[in-house]
mmCIF file with all atom_site columns, C-alpha atoms in Angstrom:
data_model
loop_
_atom_site.group_PDB
_atom_site.id
_atom_site.type_symbol
_atom_site.label_atom_id
_atom_site.label_alt_id
_atom_site.label_comp_id
_atom_site.label_asym_id
_atom_site.label_entity_id
_atom_site.label_seq_id
_atom_site.pdbx_PDB_ins_code
_atom_site.Cartn_x
_atom_site.Cartn_y
_atom_site.Cartn_z
_atom_site.occupancy
_atom_site.B_iso_or_equiv
_atom_site.pdbx_formal_charge
_atom_site.auth_seq_id
_atom_site.auth_comp_id
_atom_site.auth_asym_id
_atom_site.auth_atom_id
_atom_site.pdbx_PDB_model_num
ATOM 1   C CA . UNK E 1 1   ? -0.005  -0.038  -0.010  1.00 53.00 ? 1   UNK E CA 1
ATOM 2   C CA . UNK E 1 2   ? 2.643   2.548   1.094   1.00 53.00 ? 2   UNK E CA 1
ATOM 3   C CA . UNK E 1 3   ? 4.969   1.485   -1.759  1.00 52.00 ? 3   UNK E CA 1
ATOM 4   C CA . UNK E 1 4   ? 2.288   1.658   -4.437  1.00 54.00 ? 4   UNK E CA 1
ATOM 5   C CA . UNK E 1 5   ? 1.313   5.337   -3.528  1.00 52.00 ? 5   UNK E CA 1
ATOM 6   C CA . UNK E 1 6   ? 4.675   6.329   -5.211  1.00 60.00 ? 6   UNK E CA 1
ATOM 7   C CA . UNK E 1 7   ? 3.403   5.187   -8.643  1.00 66.00 ? 7   UNK E CA 1
ATOM 8   C CA . UNK E 1 8   ? 1.185   7.119   -11.027 1.00 74.00 ? 8   UNK E CA 1
ATOM 9   C CA . UNK E 1 9   ? -1.647  5.192   -9.599  1.00 77.00 ? 9   UNK E CA 1
ATOM 10  C CA . UNK E 1 10  ? -1.513  7.018   -6.251  1.00 80.00 ? 10  UNK E CA 1
ATOM 11  C CA . UNK E 1 11  ? -5.053  8.157   -6.187  1.00 83.00 ? 11  UNK E CA 1
ATOM 12  C CA . UNK E 1 12  ? -6.303  4.595   -6.677  1.00 85.00 ? 12  UNK E CA 1
ATOM 13  C CA . UNK E 1 13  ? -3.744  3.142   -4.124  1.00 85.00 ? 13  UNK E CA 1
ATOM 14  C CA . UNK E 1 14  ? -4.749  5.782   -1.474  1.00 87.00 ? 14  UNK E CA 1
ATOM 15  C CA . UNK E 1 15  ? -8.301  4.941   -1.822  1.00 89.00 ? 15  UNK E CA 1
ATOM 16  C CA . UNK E 1 16  ? -7.716  1.191   -1.677  1.00 92.00 ? 16  UNK E CA 1
ATOM 17  C CA . UNK E 1 17  ? -5.520  1.749   1.468   1.00 91.00 ? 17  UNK E CA 1
ATOM 18  C CA . UNK E 1 18  ? -8.344  3.930   3.089   1.00 92.00 ? 18  UNK E CA 1
ATOM 19  C CA . UNK E 1 19  ? -10.775 1.044   2.387   1.00 94.00 ? 19  UNK E CA 1
ATOM 20  C CA . UNK E 1 20  ? -8.334  -1.487  3.898   1.00 93.00 ? 20  UNK E CA 1
ATOM 21  C CA . UNK E 1 21  ? -8.083  0.480   7.052   1.00 92.00 ? 21  UNK E CA 1
ATOM 22  C CA . UNK E 1 22  ? -11.852 0.836   7.269   1.00 92.00 ? 22  UNK E CA 1
ATOM 23  C CA . UNK E 1 23  ? -12.132 -2.880  6.755   1.00 93.00 ? 23  UNK E CA 1
ATOM 24  C CA . UNK E 1 24  ? -9.560  -3.620  9.601   1.00 91.00 ? 24  UNK E CA 1
ATOM 25  C CA . UNK E 1 25  ? -11.522 -1.498  11.935  1.00 89.00 ? 25  UNK E CA 1
ATOM 26  C CA . UNK E 1 26  ? -14.974 -2.860  10.762  1.00 91.00 ? 26  UNK E CA 1
ATOM 27  C CA . UNK E 1 27  ? -13.850 -6.478  11.384  1.00 92.00 ? 27  UNK E CA 1
ATOM 28  C CA . UNK E 1 28  ? -12.348 -5.363  14.746  1.00 89.00 ? 28  UNK E CA 1
ATOM 29  C CA . UNK E 1 29  ? -15.855 -4.256  15.703  1.00 91.00 ? 29  UNK E CA 1
ATOM 30  C CA . UNK E 1 30  ? -15.378 -0.558  15.655  1.00 89.00 ? 30  UNK E CA 1
ATOM 31  C CA . UNK E 1 31  ? -18.522 1.382   15.703  1.00 89.00 ? 31  UNK E CA 1
ATOM 32  C CA . UNK E 1 32  ? -17.215 4.734   16.626  1.00 86.00 ? 32  UNK E CA 1
ATOM 33  C CA . UNK E 1 33  ? -19.052 7.917   14.989  1.00 87.00 ? 33  UNK E CA 1
ATOM 34  C CA . UNK E 1 34  ? -17.110 10.478  16.864  1.00 87.00 ? 34  UNK E CA 1
ATOM 35  C CA . UNK E 1 35  ? -13.493 11.961  16.626  1.00 83.00 ? 35  UNK E CA 1
ATOM 36  C CA . UNK E 1 36  ? -12.187 8.536   17.470  1.00 82.00 ? 36  UNK E CA 1
ATOM 37  C CA . UNK E 1 37  ? -13.217 7.202   14.047  1.00 87.00 ? 37  UNK E CA 1
ATOM 38  C CA . UNK E 1 38  ? -10.490 9.427   12.638  1.00 89.00 ? 38  UNK E CA 1
ATOM 39  C CA . UNK E 1 39  ? -7.804  8.825   15.141  1.00 86.00 ? 39  UNK E CA 1
ATOM 40  C CA . UNK E 1 40  ? -8.243  5.063   15.095  1.00 87.00 ? 40  UNK E CA 1
ATOM 41  C CA . UNK E 1 41  ? -7.975  4.953   11.276  1.00 91.00 ? 41  UNK E CA 1
ATOM 42  C CA . UNK E 1 42  ? -4.880  7.213   11.448  1.00 91.00 ? 42  UNK E CA 1
ATOM 43  C CA . UNK E 1 43  ? -3.229  5.169   14.091  1.00 89.00 ? 43  UNK E CA 1
ATOM 44  C CA . UNK E 1 44  ? -3.717  1.860   12.023  1.00 91.00 ? 44  UNK E CA 1
ATOM 45  C CA . UNK E 1 45  ? -2.721  3.470   8.849   1.00 92.00 ? 45  UNK E CA 1
ATOM 46  C CA . UNK E 1 46  ? 0.578   4.637   10.574  1.00 91.00 ? 46  UNK E CA 1
ATOM 47  C CA . UNK E 1 47  ? 1.230   1.280   11.978  1.00 91.00 ? 47  UNK E CA 1
ATOM 48  C CA . UNK E 1 48  ? 0.396   -0.539  8.816   1.00 92.00 ? 48  UNK E CA 1
ATOM 49  C CA . UNK E 1 49  ? 2.697   1.697   6.574   1.00 91.00 ? 49  UNK E CA 1
ATOM 50  C CA . UNK E 1 50  ? 5.526   1.615   8.970   1.00 92.00 ? 50  UNK E CA 1
ATOM 51  C CA . UNK E 1 51  ? 5.327   -2.281  9.074   1.00 94.00 ? 51  UNK E CA 1
ATOM 52  C CA . UNK E 1 52  ? 5.111   -2.463  5.348   1.00 93.00 ? 52  UNK E CA 1
ATOM 53  C CA . UNK E 1 53  ? 8.159   -0.250  5.074   1.00 93.00 ? 53  UNK E CA 1
ATOM 54  C CA . UNK E 1 54  ? 10.037  -2.419  7.663   1.00 94.00 ? 54  UNK E CA 1
ATOM 55  C CA . UNK E 1 55  ? 8.994   -5.628  5.764   1.00 95.00 ? 55  UNK E CA 1
ATOM 56  C CA . UNK E 1 56  ? 10.683  -4.252  2.537   1.00 94.00 ? 56  UNK E CA 1
ATOM 57  C CA . UNK E 1 57  ? 14.097  -4.522  4.110   1.00 95.00 ? 57  UNK E CA 1
ATOM 58  C CA . UNK E 1 58  ? 13.492  -7.580  6.291   1.00 95.00 ? 58  UNK E CA 1
ATOM 59  C CA . UNK E 1 59  ? 15.696  -10.586 5.410   1.00 96.00 ? 59  UNK E CA 1
ATOM 60  C CA . UNK E 1 60  ? 14.652  -12.802 8.431   1.00 97.00 ? 60  UNK E CA 1
ATOM 61  C CA . UNK E 1 61  ? 13.238  -16.163 7.860   1.00 97.00 ? 61  UNK E CA 1
ATOM 62  C CA . UNK E 1 62  ? 9.434   -15.776 7.624   1.00 96.00 ? 62  UNK E CA 1
ATOM 63  C CA . UNK E 1 63  ? 9.652   -12.155 8.134   1.00 96.00 ? 63  UNK E CA 1
ATOM 64  C CA . UNK E 1 64  ? 10.157  -12.823 11.949  1.00 96.00 ? 64  UNK E CA 1
ATOM 65  C CA . UNK E 1 65  ? 11.746  -9.458  12.584  1.00 96.00 ? 65  UNK E CA 1
ATOM 66  C CA . UNK E 1 66  ? 8.618   -7.790  10.793  1.00 95.00 ? 66  UNK E CA 1
ATOM 67  C CA . UNK E 1 67  ? 6.230   -9.703  13.170  1.00 96.00 ? 67  UNK E CA 1
ATOM 68  C CA . UNK E 1 68  ? 8.444   -8.589  16.021  1.00 96.00 ? 68  UNK E CA 1
ATOM 69  C CA . UNK E 1 69  ? 8.278   -5.003  14.797  1.00 95.00 ? 69  UNK E CA 1
ATOM 70  C CA . UNK E 1 70  ? 4.465   -5.120  14.493  1.00 94.00 ? 70  UNK E CA 1
ATOM 71  C CA . UNK E 1 71  ? 4.160   -6.758  17.890  1.00 93.00 ? 71  UNK E CA 1
ATOM 72  C CA . UNK E 1 72  ? 6.158   -3.893  19.376  1.00 93.00 ? 72  UNK E CA 1
ATOM 73  C CA . UNK E 1 73  ? 3.999   -1.142  17.722  1.00 91.00 ? 73  UNK E CA 1
ATOM 74  C CA . UNK E 1 74  ? 0.803   -2.877  18.983  1.00 90.00 ? 74  UNK E CA 1
ATOM 75  C CA . UNK E 1 75  ? 2.283   -2.891  22.497  1.00 90.00 ? 75  UNK E CA 1
ATOM 76  C CA . UNK E 1 76  ? 3.142   0.819   22.094  1.00 87.00 ? 76  UNK E CA 1
ATOM 77  C CA . UNK E 1 77  ? -0.530  1.524   21.069  1.00 84.00 ? 77  UNK E CA 1
ATOM 78  C CA . UNK E 1 78  ? -1.772  -0.329  24.028  1.00 83.00 ? 78  UNK E CA 1
ATOM 79  C CA . UNK E 1 79  ? 0.474   1.610   26.411  1.00 82.00 ? 79  UNK E CA 1
ATOM 80  C CA . UNK E 1 80  ? -0.628  4.819   24.688  1.00 78.00 ? 80  UNK E CA 1
ATOM 81  C CA . UNK E 1 81  ? -4.266  4.046   25.121  1.00 72.00 ? 81  UNK E CA 1
ATOM 82  C CA . UNK E 1 82  ? -3.589  3.248   28.913  1.00 73.00 ? 82  UNK E CA 1
ATOM 83  C CA . UNK E 1 83  ? -1.736  6.507   29.299  1.00 71.00 ? 83  UNK E CA 1
ATOM 84  C CA . UNK E 1 84  ? -4.575  8.443   27.578  1.00 70.00 ? 84  UNK E CA 1
ATOM 85  C CA . UNK E 1 85  ? -7.041  6.976   29.941  1.00 69.00 ? 85  UNK E CA 1
ATOM 86  C CA . UNK E 1 86  ? -5.014  7.987   32.986  1.00 71.00 ? 86  UNK E CA 1
ATOM 87  C CA . UNK E 1 87  ? -4.252  11.543  31.588  1.00 66.00 ? 87  UNK E CA 1
ATOM 88  C CA . UNK E 1 88  ? -8.179  11.850  31.179  1.00 67.00 ? 88  UNK E CA 1
ATOM 89  C CA . UNK E 1 89  ? -8.683  10.860  34.777  1.00 70.00 ? 89  UNK E CA 1
ATOM 90  C CA . UNK E 1 90  ? -5.990  13.374  35.965  1.00 67.00 ? 90  UNK E CA 1
ATOM 91  C CA . UNK E 1 91  ? -7.520  16.161  33.813  1.00 65.00 ? 91  UNK E CA 1
ATOM 92  C CA . UNK E 1 92  ? -10.987 15.421  35.278  1.00 69.00 ? 92  UNK E CA 1
ATOM 93  C CA . UNK E 1 93  ? -9.566  15.593  38.834  1.00 66.00 ? 93  UNK E CA 1
ATOM 94  C CA . UNK E 1 94  ? -7.779  18.896  38.059  1.00 63.00 ? 94  UNK E CA 1
ATOM 95  C CA . UNK E 1 95  ? -11.078 20.282  36.626  1.00 62.00 ? 95  UNK E CA 1
ATOM 96  C CA . UNK E 1 96  ? -12.906 19.099  39.847  1.00 59.00 ? 96  UNK E CA 1
ATOM 97  C CA . UNK E 1 97  ? -9.983  20.960  41.849  1.00 57.00 ? 97  UNK E CA 1
ATOM 98  C CA . UNK E 1 98  ? -10.597 24.026  39.843  1.00 58.00 ? 98  UNK E CA 1
ATOM 99  C CA . UNK E 1 99  ? -14.313 24.029  40.414  1.00 58.00 ? 99  UNK E CA 1
ATOM 100 C CA . UNK E 1 100 ? -13.916 23.423  44.069  1.00 56.00 ? 100 UNK E CA 1
ATOM 101 C CA . UNK E 1 101 ? -11.289 26.344  44.144  1.00 57.00 ? 101 UNK E CA 1
ATOM 102 C CA . UNK E 1 102 ? -13.970 28.793  42.567  1.00 57.00 ? 102 UNK E CA 1
ATOM 103 C CA . UNK E 1 103 ? -16.736 27.557  44.936  1.00 57.00 ? 103 UNK E CA 1
ATOM 104 C CA . UNK E 1 104 ? -14.575 28.079  47.888  1.00 55.00 ? 104 UNK E CA 1
ATOM 105 C CA . UNK E 1 105 ? -13.264 31.520  46.781  1.00 49.00 ? 105 UNK E CA 1
#
C-alpha cells in the first residue's frame, strides 16, 4: 500500500489503502462515530505503513523481524491508550479541583 502510492496510480492506491484501514476497523468491531473514528484509522494506517516499510528490508526467515516490529508497535499503542485514560482521569480531577477552588473563593 505505502509503496504503491509512489506510482502514477497514487489516487487509486490511496483509496484502496483507506478502504483497507476501514475494513480492519470494521472487522475489529469498531462502531465509533465521533472523533475516535479518525484517530483510530490514522493510527492503524501509520502502523500498517511503517510495518510495510520495515518488511521491505527484512531478510529474516518468515519475516520474523517484521512480526516482532508489528508486535512492538501494537504494544506501544496499548500503552498509549492506557496513558490516555490515565491522563483523562487526571484532567478530570484537575477540573474538579478548579471547580472546588472557585466554589470556595
